[in-house]
Amino acid sequence: MATRDLDRLAKRVKAHRHEQYSSRDAAAAAAGVTRNTWKRVEEGLEVRELTYAKVDRALGWVTGSCVLIAEGGEPFLAAELFPDAPIAPEPSEEEVRKTAYEAARAAMPRTPIGEVDDFVDRFVKALRRVDQLRDGD
């Protein structure tokens, strides 16, 4: 793996964010990350790989573009490469809970409802830990 220039990435992310969003908060919300996480990217600090993918999506870049920039390359605009592709929004917590509940009931029909509810709660908490689900949606 090439050495990552996170300062280079920070400048590109900030510049592109200024073109698309009115504030850092708006960009962070669009990415489904906290303001502080977005700030870390713009300050050239290390974040999780998953966070870079979320920043890519919020900026309209193909996943992996942040890493490419940090390694000296250029981002790919998703709209240019995939002009007809629909953009799938991140699921809300309610959608995740409903889907997890339905899947658990289908896979384990004899499991008591309380145990299924506990499973769904643990599942949602696990997604939050790995930054897969926005809080409060």
Short mmCIF file of N, CA, C and O in Angstrom, two decimals:
data_model
loop_
_atom_site.label_atom_id
_atom_site.label_comp_id
_atom_site.label_asym_id
_atom_site.label_seq_id
_atom_site.Cartn_x
_atom_site.Cartn_y
_atom_site.Cartn_z
N MET A 1 0.84 -1.18 0.00
CA MET A 1 0.00 0.00 0.00
C MET A 1 0.88 1.24 0.00
O MET A 1 1.88 1.31 0.71
N ALA A 2 0.53 2.22 -0.79
CA ALA A 2 1.28 3.47 -0.86
C ALA A 2 1.09 4.26 0.43
O ALA A 2 0.13 4.09 1.15
N THR A 3 2.05 5.14 0.69
CA THR A 3 1.94 6.02 1.85
C THR A 3 0.81 7.01 1.60
O THR A 3 0.67 7.55 0.50
N ARG A 4 0.00 7.22 2.62
CA ARG A 4 -1.15 8.12 2.48
C ARG A 4 -0.80 9.53 2.91
O ARG A 4 -0.26 9.74 3.98
N ASP A 5 -1.15 10.48 2.05
CA ASP A 5 -0.98 11.90 2.33
C ASP A 5 -2.34 12.43 2.77
O ASP A 5 -3.15 12.86 1.95
N LEU A 6 -2.59 12.37 4.08
CA LEU A 6 -3.90 12.77 4.60
C LEU A 6 -4.12 14.27 4.51
O LEU A 6 -5.26 14.72 4.46
N ASP A 7 -3.04 15.06 4.47
CA ASP A 7 -3.19 16.51 4.29
C ASP A 7 -3.71 16.81 2.88
O ASP A 7 -4.55 17.69 2.70
N ARG A 8 -3.20 16.09 1.91
CA ARG A 8 -3.69 16.25 0.52
C ARG A 8 -5.17 15.90 0.46
O ARG A 8 -5.97 16.62 -0.14
N LEU A 9 -5.53 14.80 1.08
CA LEU A 9 -6.94 14.39 1.11
C LEU A 9 -7.79 15.45 1.81
O LEU A 9 -8.86 15.83 1.31
N ALA A 10 -7.31 15.96 2.94
CA ALA A 10 -8.06 16.96 3.70
C ALA A 10 -8.38 18.19 2.84
O ALA A 10 -9.51 18.68 2.84
N LYS A 11 -7.39 18.66 2.10
CA LYS A 11 -7.60 19.84 1.25
C LYS A 11 -8.63 19.58 0.16
O LYS A 11 -9.48 20.42 -0.13
N ARG A 12 -8.56 18.39 -0.46
CA ARG A 12 -9.50 18.05 -1.54
C ARG A 12 -10.92 17.89 -1.01
O ARG A 12 -11.88 18.34 -1.63
N VAL A 13 -11.04 17.22 0.14
CA VAL A 13 -12.37 17.03 0.73
C VAL A 13 -12.98 18.37 1.10
O VAL A 13 -14.14 18.65 0.78
N LYS A 14 -12.20 19.22 1.73
CA LYS A 14 -12.71 20.53 2.15
C LYS A 14 -13.12 21.37 0.94
O LYS A 14 -14.18 21.98 0.92
N ALA A 15 -12.29 21.38 -0.08
CA ALA A 15 -12.60 22.16 -1.29
C ALA A 15 -13.88 21.65 -1.96
O ALA A 15 -14.74 22.44 -2.35
N HIS A 16 -14.00 20.35 -2.07
CA HIS A 16 -15.20 19.78 -2.72
C HIS A 16 -16.43 19.97 -1.86
O HIS A 16 -17.52 20.21 -2.36
N ARG A 17 -16.26 19.88 -0.54
CA ARG A 17 -17.38 20.12 0.37
C ARG A 17 -17.91 21.54 0.23
O ARG A 17 -19.10 21.77 0.20
N HIS A 18 -17.01 22.52 0.06
CA HIS A 18 -17.43 23.91 -0.12
C HIS A 18 -18.25 24.09 -1.39
O HIS A 18 -19.13 24.95 -1.44
N GLU A 19 -18.00 23.27 -2.40
CA GLU A 19 -18.77 23.34 -3.65
C GLU A 19 -20.16 22.76 -3.50
O GLU A 19 -21.08 23.14 -4.22
N GLN A 20 -20.35 21.82 -2.57
CA GLN A 20 -21.60 21.08 -2.49
C GLN A 20 -22.48 21.37 -1.28
O GLN A 20 -23.68 21.17 -1.34
N TYR A 21 -21.88 21.79 -0.19
CA TYR A 21 -22.63 21.92 1.06
C TYR A 21 -22.43 23.29 1.68
O TYR A 21 -21.38 23.90 1.55
N SER A 22 -23.45 23.73 2.39
CA SER A 22 -23.40 25.04 3.03
C SER A 22 -22.55 25.02 4.30
O SER A 22 -22.11 26.08 4.75
N SER A 23 -22.32 23.84 4.86
CA SER A 23 -21.55 23.75 6.10
C SER A 23 -20.97 22.36 6.27
O SER A 23 -21.36 21.41 5.59
N ARG A 24 -20.05 22.28 7.22
CA ARG A 24 -19.48 20.97 7.59
C ARG A 24 -20.58 20.08 8.16
O ARG A 24 -20.61 18.88 7.92
N ASP A 25 -21.49 20.68 8.93
CA ASP A 25 -22.60 19.91 9.52
C ASP A 25 -23.46 19.28 8.44
O ASP A 25 -23.87 18.13 8.56
N ALA A 26 -23.75 20.03 7.38
CA ALA A 26 -24.59 19.51 6.29
C ALA A 26 -23.89 18.35 5.58
O ALA A 26 -24.52 17.34 5.25
N ALA A 27 -22.60 18.48 5.37
CA ALA A 27 -21.84 17.41 4.72
C ALA A 27 -21.79 16.17 5.60
O ALA A 27 -21.99 15.05 5.13
N ALA A 28 -21.56 16.38 6.89
CA ALA A 28 -21.51 15.25 7.83
C ALA A 28 -22.85 14.54 7.88
O ALA A 28 -22.90 13.31 7.86
N ALA A 29 -23.93 15.30 7.90
CA ALA A 29 -25.27 14.69 7.92
C ALA A 29 -25.51 13.89 6.65
O ALA A 29 -26.06 12.78 6.70
N ALA A 30 -25.11 14.43 5.52
CA ALA A 30 -25.29 13.71 4.25
C ALA A 30 -24.48 12.42 4.22
O ALA A 30 -24.91 11.42 3.63
N ALA A 31 -23.33 12.43 4.87
CA ALA A 31 -22.48 11.24 4.90
C ALA A 31 -22.92 10.24 5.97
O ALA A 31 -22.54 9.08 5.91
N GLY A 32 -23.71 10.72 6.93
CA GLY A 32 -24.10 9.83 8.02
C GLY A 32 -23.01 9.66 9.05
O GLY A 32 -22.89 8.61 9.68
N VAL A 33 -22.18 10.69 9.21
CA VAL A 33 -21.13 10.68 10.22
C VAL A 33 -21.32 11.90 11.11
O VAL A 33 -22.07 12.81 10.78
N THR A 34 -20.63 11.92 12.22
CA THR A 34 -20.72 13.07 13.10
C THR A 34 -19.92 14.24 12.54
O THR A 34 -19.02 14.05 11.71
N ARG A 35 -20.22 15.42 13.03
CA ARG A 35 -19.48 16.61 12.63
C ARG A 35 -18.00 16.44 12.98
O ARG A 35 -17.12 16.81 12.21
N ASN A 36 -17.73 15.88 14.15
CA ASN A 36 -16.35 15.68 14.58
C ASN A 36 -15.60 14.71 13.68
O ASN A 36 -14.41 14.88 13.41
N THR A 37 -16.29 13.68 13.20
CA THR A 37 -15.65 12.73 12.29
C THR A 37 -15.31 13.42 10.98
O THR A 37 -14.20 13.27 10.45
N TRP A 38 -16.26 14.19 10.45
CA TRP A 38 -15.98 14.93 9.20
C TRP A 38 -14.81 15.89 9.41
O TRP A 38 -13.91 16.01 8.56
N LYS A 39 -14.79 16.55 10.56
CA LYS A 39 -13.72 17.49 10.88
C LYS A 39 -12.36 16.77 10.89
O LYS A 39 -11.37 17.32 10.42
N ARG A 40 -12.33 15.56 11.43
CA ARG A 40 -11.08 14.78 11.44
C ARG A 40 -10.55 14.58 10.02
O ARG A 40 -9.36 14.70 9.78
N VAL A 41 -11.46 14.27 9.10
CA VAL A 41 -11.04 14.08 7.70
C VAL A 41 -10.46 15.39 7.16
O VAL A 41 -9.39 15.40 6.55
N GLU A 42 -11.15 16.51 7.42
CA GLU A 42 -10.70 17.80 6.91
C GLU A 42 -9.45 18.31 7.61
O GLU A 42 -8.81 19.25 7.13
N GLU A 43 -9.11 17.73 8.74
CA GLU A 43 -7.88 18.11 9.44
C GLU A 43 -6.73 17.16 9.15
O GLU A 43 -5.64 17.29 9.70
N GLY A 44 -6.98 16.18 8.26
CA GLY A 44 -5.92 15.26 7.88
C GLY A 44 -5.61 14.20 8.92
O GLY A 44 -4.50 13.68 8.97
N LEU A 45 -6.60 13.89 9.76
CA LEU A 45 -6.42 12.86 10.78
C LEU A 45 -7.00 11.54 10.28
O LEU A 45 -7.94 11.52 9.49
N GLU A 46 -6.46 10.46 10.76
CA GLU A 46 -6.88 9.12 10.35
C GLU A 46 -8.31 8.84 10.82
O GLU A 46 -8.70 9.22 11.92
N VAL A 47 -9.10 8.21 9.96
CA VAL A 47 -10.44 7.73 10.31
C VAL A 47 -10.58 6.32 9.76
O VAL A 47 -9.72 5.84 9.03
N ARG A 48 -11.67 5.68 10.08
CA ARG A 48 -11.91 4.32 9.59
C ARG A 48 -12.10 4.31 8.07
O ARG A 48 -12.56 5.27 7.48
N GLU A 49 -11.78 3.17 7.47
CA GLU A 49 -11.97 3.01 6.02
C GLU A 49 -13.43 3.23 5.66
O GLU A 49 -13.75 3.82 4.62
N LEU A 50 -14.33 2.76 6.49
CA LEU A 50 -15.76 2.92 6.23
C LEU A 50 -16.15 4.40 6.19
O LEU A 50 -16.99 4.81 5.39
N THR A 51 -15.50 5.20 7.02
CA THR A 51 -15.78 6.64 7.02
C THR A 51 -15.37 7.26 5.70
O THR A 51 -16.10 8.10 5.14
N TYR A 52 -14.22 6.85 5.17
CA TYR A 52 -13.80 7.38 3.87
C TYR A 52 -14.84 7.04 2.80
O TYR A 52 -15.15 7.87 1.94
N ALA A 53 -15.40 5.85 2.86
CA ALA A 53 -16.43 5.46 1.88
C ALA A 53 -17.66 6.34 2.02
O ALA A 53 -18.28 6.72 1.02
N LYS A 54 -18.02 6.69 3.24
CA LYS A 54 -19.18 7.57 3.46
C LYS A 54 -18.90 8.98 2.95
O LYS A 54 -19.78 9.63 2.38
N VAL A 55 -17.68 9.46 3.14
CA VAL A 55 -17.29 10.77 2.62
C VAL A 55 -17.33 10.74 1.09
O VAL A 55 -17.86 11.67 0.46
N ASP A 56 -16.82 9.67 0.52
CA ASP A 56 -16.88 9.51 -0.94
C ASP A 56 -18.31 9.68 -1.42
O ASP A 56 -18.58 10.44 -2.37
N ARG A 57 -19.21 8.95 -0.83
CA ARG A 57 -20.61 8.98 -1.27
C ARG A 57 -21.22 10.37 -1.10
O ARG A 57 -21.91 10.86 -2.00
N ALA A 58 -20.96 11.01 0.03
CA ALA A 58 -21.52 12.35 0.27
C ALA A 58 -21.01 13.37 -0.74
O ALA A 58 -21.72 14.31 -1.09
N LEU A 59 -19.78 13.19 -1.20
CA LEU A 59 -19.20 14.13 -2.15
C LEU A 59 -19.46 13.73 -3.61
O LEU A 59 -19.02 14.44 -4.52
N GLY A 60 -20.16 12.62 -3.80
CA GLY A 60 -20.47 12.19 -5.16
C GLY A 60 -19.33 11.48 -5.85
O GLY A 60 -19.30 11.38 -7.07
N TRP A 61 -18.39 10.98 -5.05
CA TRP A 61 -17.26 10.25 -5.59
C TRP A 61 -17.52 8.76 -5.52
O TRP A 61 -18.28 8.28 -4.68
N VAL A 62 -16.89 8.01 -6.38
CA VAL A 62 -16.96 6.56 -6.34
C VAL A 62 -16.22 6.10 -5.07
O VAL A 62 -15.18 6.67 -4.71
N THR A 63 -16.75 5.08 -4.41
CA THR A 63 -16.10 4.54 -3.22
C THR A 63 -14.66 4.18 -3.52
O THR A 63 -14.36 3.55 -4.52
N GLY A 64 -13.78 4.62 -2.65
CA GLY A 64 -12.35 4.41 -2.83
C GLY A 64 -11.62 5.67 -3.27
O GLY A 64 -10.39 5.72 -3.27
N SER A 65 -12.38 6.70 -3.63
CA SER A 65 -11.76 7.93 -4.12
C SER A 65 -10.93 8.64 -3.05
O SER A 65 -9.85 9.16 -3.34
N CYS A 66 -11.41 8.65 -1.81
CA CYS A 66 -10.63 9.28 -0.73
C CYS A 66 -9.27 8.61 -0.61
O CYS A 66 -8.24 9.28 -0.48
N VAL A 67 -9.26 7.31 -0.65
CA VAL A 67 -7.99 6.57 -0.56
C VAL A 67 -7.11 6.89 -1.76
O VAL A 67 -5.90 7.11 -1.62
N LEU A 68 -7.71 6.94 -2.94
CA LEU A 68 -6.93 7.30 -4.14
C LEU A 68 -6.29 8.67 -4.00
O LEU A 68 -5.11 8.85 -4.34
N ILE A 69 -7.05 9.63 -3.52
CA ILE A 69 -6.50 10.98 -3.34
C ILE A 69 -5.35 10.96 -2.35
O ILE A 69 -4.29 11.55 -2.59
N ALA A 70 -5.54 10.27 -1.22
CA ALA A 70 -4.51 10.20 -0.19
C ALA A 70 -3.25 9.50 -0.70
O ALA A 70 -2.16 9.75 -0.20
N GLU A 71 -3.41 8.67 -1.71
CA GLU A 71 -2.26 7.96 -2.28
C GLU A 71 -1.74 8.63 -3.54
O GLU A 71 -0.96 8.04 -4.29
N GLY A 72 -2.21 9.87 -3.82
CA GLY A 72 -1.66 10.65 -4.92
C GLY A 72 -2.50 10.65 -6.18
O GLY A 72 -2.13 11.30 -7.16
N GLY A 73 -3.62 9.95 -6.19
CA GLY A 73 -4.46 9.89 -7.38
C GLY A 73 -5.56 10.94 -7.37
O GLY A 73 -5.53 11.90 -6.61
N GLU A 74 -6.53 10.72 -8.23
CA GLU A 74 -7.65 11.64 -8.37
C GLU A 74 -8.96 10.89 -8.12
O GLU A 74 -9.06 9.70 -8.40
N PRO A 75 -9.97 11.60 -7.63
CA PRO A 75 -11.26 10.95 -7.37
C PRO A 75 -12.00 10.69 -8.67
O PRO A 75 -11.74 11.32 -9.70
N PHE A 76 -12.90 9.74 -8.62
CA PHE A 76 -13.79 9.47 -9.74
C PHE A 76 -15.18 9.94 -9.34
O PHE A 76 -15.69 9.57 -8.28
N LEU A 77 -15.80 10.75 -10.19
CA LEU A 77 -17.16 11.21 -9.91
C LEU A 77 -18.16 10.11 -10.28
O LEU A 77 -18.17 9.63 -11.41
N ALA A 78 -18.98 9.74 -9.33
CA ALA A 78 -19.95 8.66 -9.54
C ALA A 78 -20.90 9.00 -10.67
O ALA A 78 -21.23 8.14 -11.49
N ALA A 79 -21.33 10.25 -10.75
CA ALA A 79 -22.30 10.65 -11.78
C ALA A 79 -21.72 10.52 -13.19
O ALA A 79 -22.45 10.26 -14.14
N GLU A 80 -20.42 10.69 -13.32
CA GLU A 80 -19.80 10.55 -14.63
C GLU A 80 -19.64 9.08 -15.02
O GLU A 80 -19.82 8.72 -16.17
N LEU A 81 -19.28 8.25 -14.06
CA LEU A 81 -19.08 6.83 -14.36
C LEU A 81 -20.39 6.05 -14.43
O LEU A 81 -20.50 5.10 -15.19
N PHE A 82 -21.35 6.46 -13.61
CA PHE A 82 -22.63 5.75 -13.54
C PHE A 82 -23.79 6.76 -13.63
O PHE A 82 -24.52 6.97 -12.66
N PRO A 83 -23.97 7.38 -14.78
CA PRO A 83 -24.95 8.47 -14.89
C PRO A 83 -26.40 8.05 -14.63
O PRO A 83 -27.20 8.87 -14.20
N ASP A 84 -26.75 6.80 -14.86
CA ASP A 84 -28.13 6.36 -14.68
C ASP A 84 -28.36 5.62 -13.37
O ASP A 84 -29.47 5.16 -13.11
N ALA A 85 -27.34 5.51 -12.56
CA ALA A 85 -27.46 4.73 -11.32
C ALA A 85 -28.21 5.53 -10.26
O ALA A 85 -27.89 6.69 -10.01
N PRO A 86 -29.22 4.92 -9.65
CA PRO A 86 -29.92 5.62 -8.55
C PRO A 86 -29.03 5.63 -7.32
O PRO A 86 -28.21 4.73 -7.12
N ILE A 87 -29.18 6.63 -6.50
CA ILE A 87 -28.41 6.73 -5.27
C ILE A 87 -29.30 6.21 -4.14
O ILE A 87 -30.38 6.74 -3.90
N ALA A 88 -28.84 5.16 -3.51
CA ALA A 88 -29.61 4.55 -2.42
C ALA A 88 -29.31 5.29 -1.12
O ALA A 88 -28.16 5.42 -0.74
N PRO A 89 -30.35 5.75 -0.44
CA PRO A 89 -30.12 6.43 0.83
C PRO A 89 -29.77 5.43 1.92
O PRO A 89 -30.11 4.25 1.82
N GLU A 90 -29.10 5.90 2.96
CA GLU A 90 -28.84 5.04 4.10
C GLU A 90 -30.16 4.74 4.78
O GLU A 90 -31.03 5.59 4.87
N PRO A 91 -30.33 3.53 5.28
CA PRO A 91 -31.58 3.20 5.95
C PRO A 91 -31.69 3.92 7.29
O PRO A 91 -30.69 4.18 7.95
N SER A 92 -32.91 4.22 7.67
CA SER A 92 -33.15 4.81 8.99
C SER A 92 -33.09 3.71 10.03
O SER A 92 -33.16 2.51 9.71
N GLU A 93 -32.98 4.10 11.29
CA GLU A 93 -32.97 3.10 12.35
C GLU A 93 -34.26 2.29 12.34
O GLU A 93 -34.24 1.08 12.53
N GLU A 94 -35.37 2.96 12.09
CA GLU A 94 -36.67 2.27 12.05
C GLU A 94 -36.68 1.20 10.95
O GLU A 94 -37.14 0.07 11.16
N GLU A 95 -36.14 1.53 9.77
CA GLU A 95 -36.08 0.55 8.68
C GLU A 95 -35.19 -0.63 9.03
O GLU A 95 -35.51 -1.78 8.74
N VAL A 96 -34.06 -0.35 9.68
CA VAL A 96 -33.15 -1.41 10.07
C VAL A 96 -33.80 -2.32 11.11
O VAL A 96 -33.74 -3.54 11.01
N ARG A 97 -34.46 -1.71 12.09
CA ARG A 97 -35.14 -2.50 13.13
C ARG A 97 -36.21 -3.40 12.51
O ARG A 97 -36.31 -4.58 12.83
N LYS A 98 -37.02 -2.83 11.62
CA LYS A 98 -38.10 -3.59 11.00
C LYS A 98 -37.54 -4.76 10.19
O LYS A 98 -38.02 -5.90 10.29
N THR A 99 -36.51 -4.49 9.40
CA THR A 99 -35.91 -5.53 8.56
C THR A 99 -35.27 -6.63 9.41
O THR A 99 -35.45 -7.82 9.14
N ALA A 100 -34.54 -6.23 10.44
CA ALA A 100 -33.91 -7.21 11.33
C ALA A 100 -34.96 -8.05 12.04
O ALA A 100 -34.81 -9.27 12.16
N TYR A 101 -36.02 -7.41 12.48
CA TYR A 101 -37.10 -8.13 13.17
C TYR A 101 -37.74 -9.15 12.23
O TYR A 101 -37.93 -10.32 12.59
N GLU A 102 -38.08 -8.72 11.02
CA GLU A 102 -38.72 -9.63 10.06
C GLU A 102 -37.80 -10.80 9.70
O GLU A 102 -38.25 -11.94 9.60
N ALA A 103 -36.51 -10.51 9.54
CA ALA A 103 -35.56 -11.57 9.20
C ALA A 103 -35.42 -12.56 10.36
O ALA A 103 -35.39 -13.79 10.15
N ALA A 104 -35.35 -12.05 11.57
CA ALA A 104 -35.22 -12.92 12.74
C ALA A 104 -36.46 -13.79 12.91
O ALA A 104 -36.36 -14.98 13.20
N ARG A 105 -37.62 -13.22 12.74
CA ARG A 105 -38.87 -13.99 12.88
C ARG A 105 -38.97 -15.06 11.80
O ARG A 105 -39.43 -16.17 12.06
N ALA A 106 -38.53 -14.74 10.59
CA ALA A 106 -38.58 -15.72 9.50
C ALA A 106 -37.58 -16.86 9.73
O ALA A 106 -37.88 -18.02 9.47
N ALA A 107 -36.39 -16.51 10.23
CA ALA A 107 -35.35 -17.51 10.43
C ALA A 107 -35.56 -18.33 11.71
O ALA A 107 -35.16 -19.48 11.79
N MET A 108 -36.19 -17.71 12.70
CA MET A 108 -36.37 -18.36 14.01
C MET A 108 -37.82 -18.19 14.48
O MET A 108 -38.09 -17.48 15.45
N PRO A 109 -38.77 -18.81 13.80
CA PRO A 109 -40.18 -18.56 14.09
C PRO A 109 -40.62 -18.96 15.50
O PRO A 109 -41.60 -18.43 16.01
N ARG A 110 -39.92 -19.87 16.14
CA ARG A 110 -40.32 -20.32 17.48
C ARG A 110 -39.66 -19.52 18.60
O ARG A 110 -39.92 -19.77 19.78
N THR A 111 -38.81 -18.58 18.24
CA THR A 111 -38.12 -17.77 19.25
C THR A 111 -39.12 -16.79 19.86
O THR A 111 -39.87 -16.13 19.14
N PRO A 112 -39.14 -16.69 21.19
CA PRO A 112 -40.06 -15.75 21.84
C PRO A 112 -39.81 -14.31 21.37
O PRO A 112 -38.66 -13.91 21.12
N ILE A 113 -40.90 -13.55 21.28
CA ILE A 113 -40.83 -12.16 20.78
C ILE A 113 -39.81 -11.34 21.58
O ILE A 113 -39.05 -10.56 21.00
N GLY A 114 -39.78 -11.50 22.89
CA GLY A 114 -38.84 -10.75 23.72
C GLY A 114 -37.40 -11.00 23.33
O GLY A 114 -36.58 -10.09 23.33
N GLU A 115 -37.08 -12.25 23.00
CA GLU A 115 -35.72 -12.58 22.58
C GLU A 115 -35.40 -11.97 21.22
O GLU A 115 -34.28 -11.53 20.97
N VAL A 116 -36.39 -11.94 20.34
CA VAL A 116 -36.19 -11.31 19.03
C VAL A 116 -35.96 -9.81 19.23
O VAL A 116 -35.06 -9.22 18.62
N ASP A 117 -36.76 -9.18 20.08
CA ASP A 117 -36.58 -7.75 20.36
C ASP A 117 -35.18 -7.47 20.92
O ASP A 117 -34.53 -6.50 20.53
N ASP A 118 -34.72 -8.33 21.85
CA ASP A 118 -33.37 -8.17 22.40
C ASP A 118 -32.31 -8.29 21.30
O ASP A 118 -31.35 -7.53 21.26
N PHE A 119 -32.50 -9.26 20.41
CA PHE A 119 -31.57 -9.45 19.29
C PHE A 119 -31.53 -8.18 18.43
O PHE A 119 -30.45 -7.70 18.06
N VAL A 120 -32.70 -7.64 18.09
CA VAL A 120 -32.76 -6.45 17.25
C VAL A 120 -32.05 -5.29 17.93
O VAL A 120 -31.28 -4.55 17.29
N ASP A 121 -32.25 -5.11 19.24
CA ASP A 121 -31.57 -4.04 19.97
C ASP A 121 -30.05 -4.21 19.91
O ASP A 121 -29.32 -3.24 19.66
N ARG A 122 -29.58 -5.44 20.12
CA ARG A 122 -28.13 -5.70 20.05
C ARG A 122 -27.60 -5.46 18.64
O ARG A 122 -26.50 -4.93 18.45
N PHE A 123 -28.37 -5.84 17.64
CA PHE A 123 -27.98 -5.65 16.25
C PHE A 123 -27.81 -4.16 15.92
O PHE A 123 -26.81 -3.75 15.34
N VAL A 124 -28.78 -3.35 16.33
CA VAL A 124 -28.71 -1.91 16.07
C VAL A 124 -27.52 -1.29 16.80
O VAL A 124 -26.79 -0.47 16.23
N LYS A 125 -27.28 -1.70 18.04
CA LYS A 125 -26.12 -1.19 18.78
C LYS A 125 -24.81 -1.57 18.08
O LYS A 125 -23.88 -0.77 18.01
N ALA A 126 -24.75 -2.79 17.57
CA ALA A 126 -23.55 -3.24 16.85
C ALA A 126 -23.33 -2.40 15.59
O ALA A 126 -22.19 -2.02 15.27
N LEU A 127 -24.39 -2.10 14.86
CA LEU A 127 -24.25 -1.26 13.67
C LEU A 127 -23.75 0.13 14.03
O LEU A 127 -22.92 0.70 13.31
N ARG A 128 -24.23 0.67 15.12
CA ARG A 128 -23.75 1.99 15.55
C ARG A 128 -22.26 1.94 15.87
O ARG A 128 -21.52 2.86 15.56
N ARG A 129 -21.83 0.85 16.51
CA ARG A 129 -20.42 0.73 16.88
C ARG A 129 -19.53 0.73 15.65
O ARG A 129 -18.42 1.25 15.70
N VAL A 130 -19.97 0.14 14.58
CA VAL A 130 -19.15 0.10 13.38
C VAL A 130 -19.51 1.22 12.41
O VAL A 130 -19.12 1.21 11.26
N ASP A 131 -20.30 2.19 12.91
CA ASP A 131 -20.62 3.40 12.15
C ASP A 131 -21.42 3.10 10.89
O ASP A 131 -21.23 3.73 9.86
N GLN A 132 -22.31 2.12 10.94
CA GLN A 132 -23.13 1.76 9.79
C GLN A 132 -24.52 2.41 9.85
O GLN A 132 -25.26 2.31 8.90
N LEU A 133 -24.86 3.03 10.97
CA LEU A 133 -26.21 3.56 11.13
C LEU A 133 -26.14 4.93 11.77
O LEU A 133 -25.45 5.13 12.76
N ARG A 134 -26.83 5.86 11.17
CA ARG A 134 -26.88 7.20 11.73
C ARG A 134 -27.74 7.20 12.97
O ARG A 134 -28.76 6.56 13.04
N ASP A 135 -27.32 7.97 13.97
CA ASP A 135 -28.12 8.10 15.19
C ASP A 135 -29.37 8.92 14.91
O ASP A 135 -29.34 9.89 14.16
N GLY A 136 -30.47 8.51 15.53
CA GLY A 136 -31.69 9.30 15.52
C GLY A 136 -32.49 9.28 14.25
O GLY A 136 -33.50 9.97 14.14
N ASP A 137 -32.13 8.56 13.25
CA ASP A 137 -32.93 8.52 12.01
C ASP A 137 -34.00 7.49 12.11
O ASP A 137 -33.91 6.48 12.67
#
